[in-house]
Coordinates of C-alpha atoms in Angstrom, one line a residue:
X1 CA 128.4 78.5 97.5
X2 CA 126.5 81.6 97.8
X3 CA 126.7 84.1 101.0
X4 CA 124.4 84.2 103.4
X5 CA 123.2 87.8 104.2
X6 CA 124.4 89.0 107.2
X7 CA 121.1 89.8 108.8
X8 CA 117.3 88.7 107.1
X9 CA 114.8 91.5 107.5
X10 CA 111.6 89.1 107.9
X11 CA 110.8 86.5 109.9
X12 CA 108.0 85.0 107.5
X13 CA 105.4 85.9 105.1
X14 CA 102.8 87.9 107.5
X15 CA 105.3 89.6 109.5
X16 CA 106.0 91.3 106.1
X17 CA 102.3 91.6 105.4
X18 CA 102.4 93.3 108.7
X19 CA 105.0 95.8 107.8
X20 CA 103.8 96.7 104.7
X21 CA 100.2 98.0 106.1
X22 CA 102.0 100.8 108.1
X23 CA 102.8 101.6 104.4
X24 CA 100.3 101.0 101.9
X25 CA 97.1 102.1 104.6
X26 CA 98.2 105.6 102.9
X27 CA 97.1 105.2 99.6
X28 CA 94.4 102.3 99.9
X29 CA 91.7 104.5 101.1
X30 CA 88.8 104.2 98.8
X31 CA 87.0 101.0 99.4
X32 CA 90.4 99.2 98.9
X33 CA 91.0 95.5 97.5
X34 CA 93.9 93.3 98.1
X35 CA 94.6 91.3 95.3
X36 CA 97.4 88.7 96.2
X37 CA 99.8 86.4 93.4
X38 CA 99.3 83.1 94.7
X39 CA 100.8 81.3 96.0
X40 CA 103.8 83.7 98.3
X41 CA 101.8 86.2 97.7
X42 CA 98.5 84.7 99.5
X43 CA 100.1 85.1 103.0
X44 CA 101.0 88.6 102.4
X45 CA 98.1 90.1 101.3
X46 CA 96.1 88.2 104.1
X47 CA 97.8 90.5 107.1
X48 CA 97.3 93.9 105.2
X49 CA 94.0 93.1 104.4
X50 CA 93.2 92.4 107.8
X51 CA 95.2 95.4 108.4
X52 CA 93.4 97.8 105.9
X53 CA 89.6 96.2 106.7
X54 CA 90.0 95.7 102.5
X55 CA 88.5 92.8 100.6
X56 CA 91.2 90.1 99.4
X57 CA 91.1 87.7 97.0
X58 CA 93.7 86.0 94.6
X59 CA 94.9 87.4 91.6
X60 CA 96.4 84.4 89.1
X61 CA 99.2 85.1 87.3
X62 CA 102.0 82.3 86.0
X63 CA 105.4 83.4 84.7
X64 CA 106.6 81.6 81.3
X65 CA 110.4 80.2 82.3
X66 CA 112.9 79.3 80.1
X67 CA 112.3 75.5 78.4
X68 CA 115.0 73.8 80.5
X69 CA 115.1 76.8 83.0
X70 CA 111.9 77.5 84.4
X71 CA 113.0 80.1 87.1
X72 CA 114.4 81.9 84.9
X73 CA 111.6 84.3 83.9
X74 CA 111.0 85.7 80.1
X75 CA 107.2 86.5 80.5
X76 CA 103.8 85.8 82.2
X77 CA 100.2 84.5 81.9
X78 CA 97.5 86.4 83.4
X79 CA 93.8 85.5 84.4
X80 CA 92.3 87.3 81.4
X81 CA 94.3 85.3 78.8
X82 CA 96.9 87.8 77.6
X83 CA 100.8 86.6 77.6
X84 CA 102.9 89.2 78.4
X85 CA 106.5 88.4 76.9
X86 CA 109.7 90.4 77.8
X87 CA 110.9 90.6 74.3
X88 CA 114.7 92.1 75.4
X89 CA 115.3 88.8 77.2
X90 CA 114.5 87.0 74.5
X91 CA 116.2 88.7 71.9
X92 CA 119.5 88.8 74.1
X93 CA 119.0 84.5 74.4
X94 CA 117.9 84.7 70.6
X95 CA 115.4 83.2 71.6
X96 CA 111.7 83.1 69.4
X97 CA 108.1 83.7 70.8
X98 CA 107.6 80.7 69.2
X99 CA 110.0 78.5 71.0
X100 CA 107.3 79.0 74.1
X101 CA 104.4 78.2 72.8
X102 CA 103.9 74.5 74.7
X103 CA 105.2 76.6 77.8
X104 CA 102.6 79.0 77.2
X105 CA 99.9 76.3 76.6
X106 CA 100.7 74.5 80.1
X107 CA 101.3 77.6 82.0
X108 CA 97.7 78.5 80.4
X109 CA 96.2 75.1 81.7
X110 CA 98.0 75.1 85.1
X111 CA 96.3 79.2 85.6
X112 CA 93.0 77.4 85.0
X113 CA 93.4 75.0 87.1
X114 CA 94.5 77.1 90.0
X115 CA 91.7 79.4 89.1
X116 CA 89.1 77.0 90.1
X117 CA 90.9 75.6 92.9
X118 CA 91.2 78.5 94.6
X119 CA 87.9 80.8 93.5
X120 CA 85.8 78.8 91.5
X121 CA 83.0 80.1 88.9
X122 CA 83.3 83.4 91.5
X123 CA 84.6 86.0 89.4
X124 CA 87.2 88.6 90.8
X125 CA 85.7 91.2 93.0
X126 CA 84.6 94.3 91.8
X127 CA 87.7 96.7 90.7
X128 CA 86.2 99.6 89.1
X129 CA 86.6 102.8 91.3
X130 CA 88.2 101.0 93.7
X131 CA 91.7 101.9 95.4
X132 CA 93.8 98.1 94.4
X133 CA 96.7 96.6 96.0
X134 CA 98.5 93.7 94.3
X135 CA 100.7 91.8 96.5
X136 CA 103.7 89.6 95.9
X137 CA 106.1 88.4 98.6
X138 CA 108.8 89.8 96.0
X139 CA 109.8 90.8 92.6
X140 CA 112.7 89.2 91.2
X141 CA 112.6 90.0 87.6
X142 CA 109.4 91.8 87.5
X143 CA 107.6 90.1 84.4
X144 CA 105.1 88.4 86.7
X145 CA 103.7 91.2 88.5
X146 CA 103.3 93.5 85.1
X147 CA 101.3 91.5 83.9
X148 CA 99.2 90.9 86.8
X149 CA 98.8 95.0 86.9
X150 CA 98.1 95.2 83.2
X151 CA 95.3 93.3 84.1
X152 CA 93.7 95.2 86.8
X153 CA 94.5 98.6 85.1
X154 CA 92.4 97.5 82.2
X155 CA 89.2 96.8 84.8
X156 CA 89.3 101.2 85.5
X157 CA 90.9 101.4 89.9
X158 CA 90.7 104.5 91.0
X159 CA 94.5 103.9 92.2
X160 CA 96.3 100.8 91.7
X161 CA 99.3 100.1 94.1
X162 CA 101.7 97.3 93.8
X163 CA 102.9 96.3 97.7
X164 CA 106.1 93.8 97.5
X165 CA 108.0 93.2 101.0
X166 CA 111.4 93.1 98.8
X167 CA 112.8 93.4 95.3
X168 CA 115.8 93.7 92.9
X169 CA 116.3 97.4 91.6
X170 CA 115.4 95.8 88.3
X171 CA 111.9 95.5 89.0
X172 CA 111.7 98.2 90.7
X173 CA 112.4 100.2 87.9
X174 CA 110.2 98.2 85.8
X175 CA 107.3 98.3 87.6
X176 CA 107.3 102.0 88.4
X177 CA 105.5 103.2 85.6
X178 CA 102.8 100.6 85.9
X179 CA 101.0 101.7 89.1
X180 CA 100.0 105.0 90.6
X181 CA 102.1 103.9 94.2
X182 CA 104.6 101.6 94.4
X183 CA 105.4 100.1 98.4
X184 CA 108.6 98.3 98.1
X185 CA 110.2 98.2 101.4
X186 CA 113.6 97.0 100.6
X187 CA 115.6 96.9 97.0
X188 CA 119.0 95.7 98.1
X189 CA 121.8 96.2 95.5
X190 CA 122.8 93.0 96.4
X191 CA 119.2 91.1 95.4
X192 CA 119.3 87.7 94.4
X193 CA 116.5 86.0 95.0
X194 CA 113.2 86.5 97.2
X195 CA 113.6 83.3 99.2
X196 CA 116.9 84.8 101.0
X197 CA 115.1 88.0 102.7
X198 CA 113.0 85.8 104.9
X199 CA 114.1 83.6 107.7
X200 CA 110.8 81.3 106.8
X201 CA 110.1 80.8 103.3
X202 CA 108.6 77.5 102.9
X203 CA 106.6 76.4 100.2
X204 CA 102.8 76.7 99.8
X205 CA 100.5 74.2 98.5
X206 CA 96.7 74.8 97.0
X207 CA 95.3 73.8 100.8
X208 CA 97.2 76.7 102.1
X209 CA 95.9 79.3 99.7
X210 CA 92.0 78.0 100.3
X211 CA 92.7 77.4 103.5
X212 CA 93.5 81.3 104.1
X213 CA 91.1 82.9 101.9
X214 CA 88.6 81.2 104.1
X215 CA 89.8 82.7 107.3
X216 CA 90.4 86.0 105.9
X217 CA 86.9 85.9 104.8
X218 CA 85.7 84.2 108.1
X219 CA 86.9 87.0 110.0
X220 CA 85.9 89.9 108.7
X221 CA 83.3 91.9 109.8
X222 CA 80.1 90.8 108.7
X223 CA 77.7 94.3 108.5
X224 CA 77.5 97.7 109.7
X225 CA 74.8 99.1 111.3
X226 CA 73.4 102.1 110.5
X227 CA 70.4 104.4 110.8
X228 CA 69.6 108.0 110.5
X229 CA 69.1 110.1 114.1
X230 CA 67.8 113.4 115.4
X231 CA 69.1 114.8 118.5
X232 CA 67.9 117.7 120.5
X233 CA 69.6 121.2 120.7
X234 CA 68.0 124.1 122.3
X235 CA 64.8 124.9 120.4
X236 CA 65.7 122.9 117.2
X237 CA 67.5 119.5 115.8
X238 CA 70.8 117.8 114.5
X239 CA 70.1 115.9 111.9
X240 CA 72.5 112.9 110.9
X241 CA 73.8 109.3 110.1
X242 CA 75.0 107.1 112.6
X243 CA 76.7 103.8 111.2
X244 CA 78.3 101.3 113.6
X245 CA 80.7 98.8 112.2
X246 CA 80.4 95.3 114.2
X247 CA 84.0 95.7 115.7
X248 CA 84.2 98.4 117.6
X249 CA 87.1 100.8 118.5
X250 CA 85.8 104.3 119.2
X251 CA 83.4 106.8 118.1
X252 CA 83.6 109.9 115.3
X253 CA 81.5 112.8 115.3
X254 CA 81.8 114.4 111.9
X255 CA 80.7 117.7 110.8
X256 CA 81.1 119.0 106.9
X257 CA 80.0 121.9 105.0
X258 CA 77.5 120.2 102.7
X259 CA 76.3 117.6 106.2
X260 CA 75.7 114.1 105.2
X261 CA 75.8 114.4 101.3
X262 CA 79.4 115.4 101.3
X263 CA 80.7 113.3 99.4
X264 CA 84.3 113.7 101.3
X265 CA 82.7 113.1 104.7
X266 CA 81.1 110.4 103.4
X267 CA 84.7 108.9 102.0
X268 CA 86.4 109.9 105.0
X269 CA 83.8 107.9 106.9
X270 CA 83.5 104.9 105.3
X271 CA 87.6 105.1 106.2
X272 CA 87.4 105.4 109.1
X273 CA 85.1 103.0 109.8
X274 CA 87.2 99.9 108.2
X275 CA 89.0 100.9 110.9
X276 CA 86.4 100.3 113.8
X277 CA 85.1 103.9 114.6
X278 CA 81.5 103.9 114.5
X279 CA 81.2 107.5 113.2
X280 CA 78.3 110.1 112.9
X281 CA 78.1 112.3 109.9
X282 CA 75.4 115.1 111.2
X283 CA 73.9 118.5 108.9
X284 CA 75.1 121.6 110.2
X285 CA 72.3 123.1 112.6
X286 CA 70.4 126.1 111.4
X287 CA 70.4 128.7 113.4
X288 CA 67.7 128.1 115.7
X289 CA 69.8 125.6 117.1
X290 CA 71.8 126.8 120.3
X291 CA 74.9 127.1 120.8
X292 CA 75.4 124.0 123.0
X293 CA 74.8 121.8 119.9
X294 CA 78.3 120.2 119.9
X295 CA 77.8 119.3 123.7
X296 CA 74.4 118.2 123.1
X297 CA 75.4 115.3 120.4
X298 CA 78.2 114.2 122.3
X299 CA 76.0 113.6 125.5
X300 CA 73.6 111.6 123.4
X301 CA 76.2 109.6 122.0
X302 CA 77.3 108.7 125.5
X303 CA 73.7 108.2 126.5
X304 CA 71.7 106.7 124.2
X305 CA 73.9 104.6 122.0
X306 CA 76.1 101.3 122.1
X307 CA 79.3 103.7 121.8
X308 CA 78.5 105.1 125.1
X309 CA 81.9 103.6 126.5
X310 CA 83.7 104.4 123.7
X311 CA 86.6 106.7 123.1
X312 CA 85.3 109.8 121.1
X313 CA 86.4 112.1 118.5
X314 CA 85.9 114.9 116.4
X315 CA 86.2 115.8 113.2
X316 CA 85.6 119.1 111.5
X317 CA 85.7 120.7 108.0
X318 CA 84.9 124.5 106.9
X319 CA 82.5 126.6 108.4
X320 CA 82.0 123.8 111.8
X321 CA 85.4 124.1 112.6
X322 CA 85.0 127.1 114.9
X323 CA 81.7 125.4 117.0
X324 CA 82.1 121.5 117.0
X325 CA 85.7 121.6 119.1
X326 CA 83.4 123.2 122.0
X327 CA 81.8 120.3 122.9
X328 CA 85.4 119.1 124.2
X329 CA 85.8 122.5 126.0
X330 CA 82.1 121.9 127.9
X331 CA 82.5 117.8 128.2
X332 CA 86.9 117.6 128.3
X333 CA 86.3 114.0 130.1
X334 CA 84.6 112.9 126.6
X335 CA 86.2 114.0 124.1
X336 CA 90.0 112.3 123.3
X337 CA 90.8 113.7 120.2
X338 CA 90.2 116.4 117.3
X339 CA 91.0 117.0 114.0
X340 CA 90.1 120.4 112.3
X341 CA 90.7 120.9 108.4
X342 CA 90.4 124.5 106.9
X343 CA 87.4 126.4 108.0
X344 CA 88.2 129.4 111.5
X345 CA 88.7 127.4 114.4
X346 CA 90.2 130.6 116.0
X347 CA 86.9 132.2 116.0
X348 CA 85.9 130.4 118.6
X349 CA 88.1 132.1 120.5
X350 CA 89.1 132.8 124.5
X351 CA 86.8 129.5 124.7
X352 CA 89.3 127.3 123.0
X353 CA 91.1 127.4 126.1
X354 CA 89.5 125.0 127.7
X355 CA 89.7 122.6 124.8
X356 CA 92.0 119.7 126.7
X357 CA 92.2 116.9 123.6
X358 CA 95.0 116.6 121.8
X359 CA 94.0 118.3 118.6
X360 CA 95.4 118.4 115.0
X361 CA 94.9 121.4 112.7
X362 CA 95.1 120.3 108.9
X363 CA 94.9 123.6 106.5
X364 CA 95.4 123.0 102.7
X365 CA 98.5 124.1 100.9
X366 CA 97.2 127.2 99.2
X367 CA 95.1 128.6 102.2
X368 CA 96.7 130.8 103.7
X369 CA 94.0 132.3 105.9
X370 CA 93.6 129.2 107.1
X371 CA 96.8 128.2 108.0
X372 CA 97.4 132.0 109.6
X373 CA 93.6 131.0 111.5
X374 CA 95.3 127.7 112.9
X375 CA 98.4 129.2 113.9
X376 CA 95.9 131.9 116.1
X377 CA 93.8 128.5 117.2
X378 CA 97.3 126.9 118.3
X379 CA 97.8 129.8 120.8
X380 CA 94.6 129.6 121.7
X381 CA 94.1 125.7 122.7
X382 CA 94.4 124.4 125.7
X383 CA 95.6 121.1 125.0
X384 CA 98.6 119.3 122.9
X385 CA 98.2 120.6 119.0
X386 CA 99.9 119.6 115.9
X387 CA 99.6 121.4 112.4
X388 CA 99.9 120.1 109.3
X389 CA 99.6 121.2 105.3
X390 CA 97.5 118.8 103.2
X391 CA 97.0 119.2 99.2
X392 CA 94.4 121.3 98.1
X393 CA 91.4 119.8 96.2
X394 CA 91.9 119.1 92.8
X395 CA 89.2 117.0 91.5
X396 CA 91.3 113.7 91.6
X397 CA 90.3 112.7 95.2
X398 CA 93.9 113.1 96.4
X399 CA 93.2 116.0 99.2
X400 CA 90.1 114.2 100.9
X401 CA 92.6 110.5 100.8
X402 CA 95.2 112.8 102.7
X403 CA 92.6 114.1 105.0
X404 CA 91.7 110.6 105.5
X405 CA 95.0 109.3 106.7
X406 CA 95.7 112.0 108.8
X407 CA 92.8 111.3 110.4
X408 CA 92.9 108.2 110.7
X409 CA 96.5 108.4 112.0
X410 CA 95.6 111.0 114.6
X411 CA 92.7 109.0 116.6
X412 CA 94.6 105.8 116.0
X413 CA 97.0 107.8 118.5
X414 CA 94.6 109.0 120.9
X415 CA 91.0 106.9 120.5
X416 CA 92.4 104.8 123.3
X417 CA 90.7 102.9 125.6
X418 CA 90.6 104.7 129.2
X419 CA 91.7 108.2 127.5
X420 CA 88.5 109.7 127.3

């Protein structure tokens, strides 16, 4: 008789779903897509879907056991055809290719089968340039899940992340090489099988899979709403974009360098608004603009748009940073939070002082006029502040997905209801 661990870390399938999204939300940041191994997997990647705001569908994958020992795994089917064997087990059993080939045939018809079951003639979602999380309730041996990455990498994700609640060291050390994060959150020495790290691990059927892909897709969000806007300042204009996601949780006024083309804004808001901030990306003023603009687009906001009620924030990058914090320093009842990244905050000065939300100053890693500006700003500020080092750009992406998470962290903190 085996022992029982002393203590299980999850109750069931979604609470480790659940626990995974504080993890993974890091690095699934551009338009992300859940991709879950039916069936434990299903369950899963439902809760960090819903967690990320990321598509989900299945990914089918079926592991080629041992004739006369199924769960005893020596490679794996996936969608696209392509068997994957794991030649050192074999050649340890002595054991042909071969040998498997009516295994591979029935694992091949039993994939199909599944296939239509659970998606039909709908082909997988869109990967390409997209951030993609496969999802597995474990990894035991590993086999299953490389091939099921194999697979994606071939359709060209910008990142591809493997997110598994538990699994032996084995496949963690297998699997490492095969994605560009891997979210394990426990990889016990003492790793026997999946089943015995959950409290609840009963078995799915076919029903249950549908069954949750229809509410996952049920529930999300059906549109955003979004149109350009000109508000008044002084003698001139802010131009911008205002997009409103159906669910809403709070409001983001965004200010870049290059205004509503930047392309980092733009990520950043499309982030943020999976999240439910309705957000509005605005061109710098020209200078015939006063210097009231900040105020003057946050009192529209709370005047003339379904966000009125909504907790506000700000977020600015480069040259805004030193103007767009004053509109919390002239309206401290409306604004709840800010994040500034690079740029002179501190040249706004003795006015910083009245700036009462709890602000975050992000300065890249190789700036250090920037970092000395924010450590000036921090005296300066009137409210709580945090500082923090993000990469600097590279090309890759990597620095505005960092900016993004911070972000998003910070006003998930303080975008509360009543805190504006």
């Amino acid at each position: 008789m085996n022992p029982v661990p002393v203590s299980l870390p999850f109750a069931d399938r979604a609470e480790a779903g659940r626990r995974l999204a504080e993890r993974v939300r890091a690095h699934a940041v551009d338009d992300p897509l859940v991709l879950a191994l039916p069936r434990g997997g299903v369950p899963v990647g439902a809760e960090l879907a819903r967690a990320l705001g990321a598509d989900f569908d299945v990914l089918v994958v079926r592991k080629i056991g041992l004739p006369g020992h199924p769960e005893t795994g020596v490679g794996a089917v996936s969608e696209d055809g392509r068997v994957l064997y794991d030649d050192l087990a074999l050649a340890r059993m002595h054991i042909p290719r071969q040998a498997l080939s009516d295994t591979v045939a029935s694992e091949r018809d039993e994939l199909d089968r599944r296939r239509r079951t659970y998606r039909g003639e709908r082909p997988l979602p869109r990967i390409a340039g997209r951030d993609c999380v496969v999802v597995d309730d474990g990894a035991a041996t590993g086999g299953t899940a490389r091939a099921a990455l194999r697979t994606v990498r071939q359709a060209g994700p910008a990142r591809l992340i493997l997110a598994v609640p538990v699994a032996s060291p084995e496949a963690v050390e297998l699997l490492r090489g095969e994605v560009d994060a891997l979210v394990v959150l426990g990889a016990p020495d003492n790793f026997r099988s999946v089943g015995e790290w959950y409290r609840e691990f009963g078995q799915l059927s076919d029903e249950n899979v549908t069954s949750t892909l229809f509410e996952v897709e049920r529930s999300r969000p059906r549109s955003e709403v979004a149109r350009a806007v000109r508000v008044p300042a002084g003698r001139a204009y802010v131009d911008g974009d205002l997009t409103m996601p159906e669910e809403l949780r709070g409001v983001v006024v965004m200010a870049f360098d290059h205004g509503r083309v930047d392309p980092r804004g733009r990520a950043i808001a499309s982030a943020l608004r999976r999240a439910g901030y309705a957000t509005l990306l605005v061109d710098p003023p020209d200078e015939e603009a006063s210097a009231e603009w900040p105020a003057a687009v946050v009192t529209w906001l709370r005047r003339a748009t379904d966000a009125a009620g909504e907790p506000l924030g700000i977020l600015c990058s480069g040259a805004t940073a030193a103007s767009l914090p004053l509109a919390a320093a002239a309206l401290p009842e409306d604004v709840a939070g800010i994040v500034a990244h690079g740029g002179r905050i501190d040249r706004a000065g003795e006015a910083l002082s009245g700036v009462r939300a709890p602000t975050l100053l992000l300065a890249e890693s190789g700036d250090v006029s920037a970092r000395e500006a924010g450590e000036r700003a921090r005296a300066l500020l009137g409210g709580p502040v945090e500082s923090a080092v993000v990469s600097a750009p590279e090309g890759d992406g990597e620095a505005w997905r960092e900016v993004a998470v911070r972000t998003l962290d910070w006003f998930d903190r303080h975008l509360t209801r009543g805190s504006g």
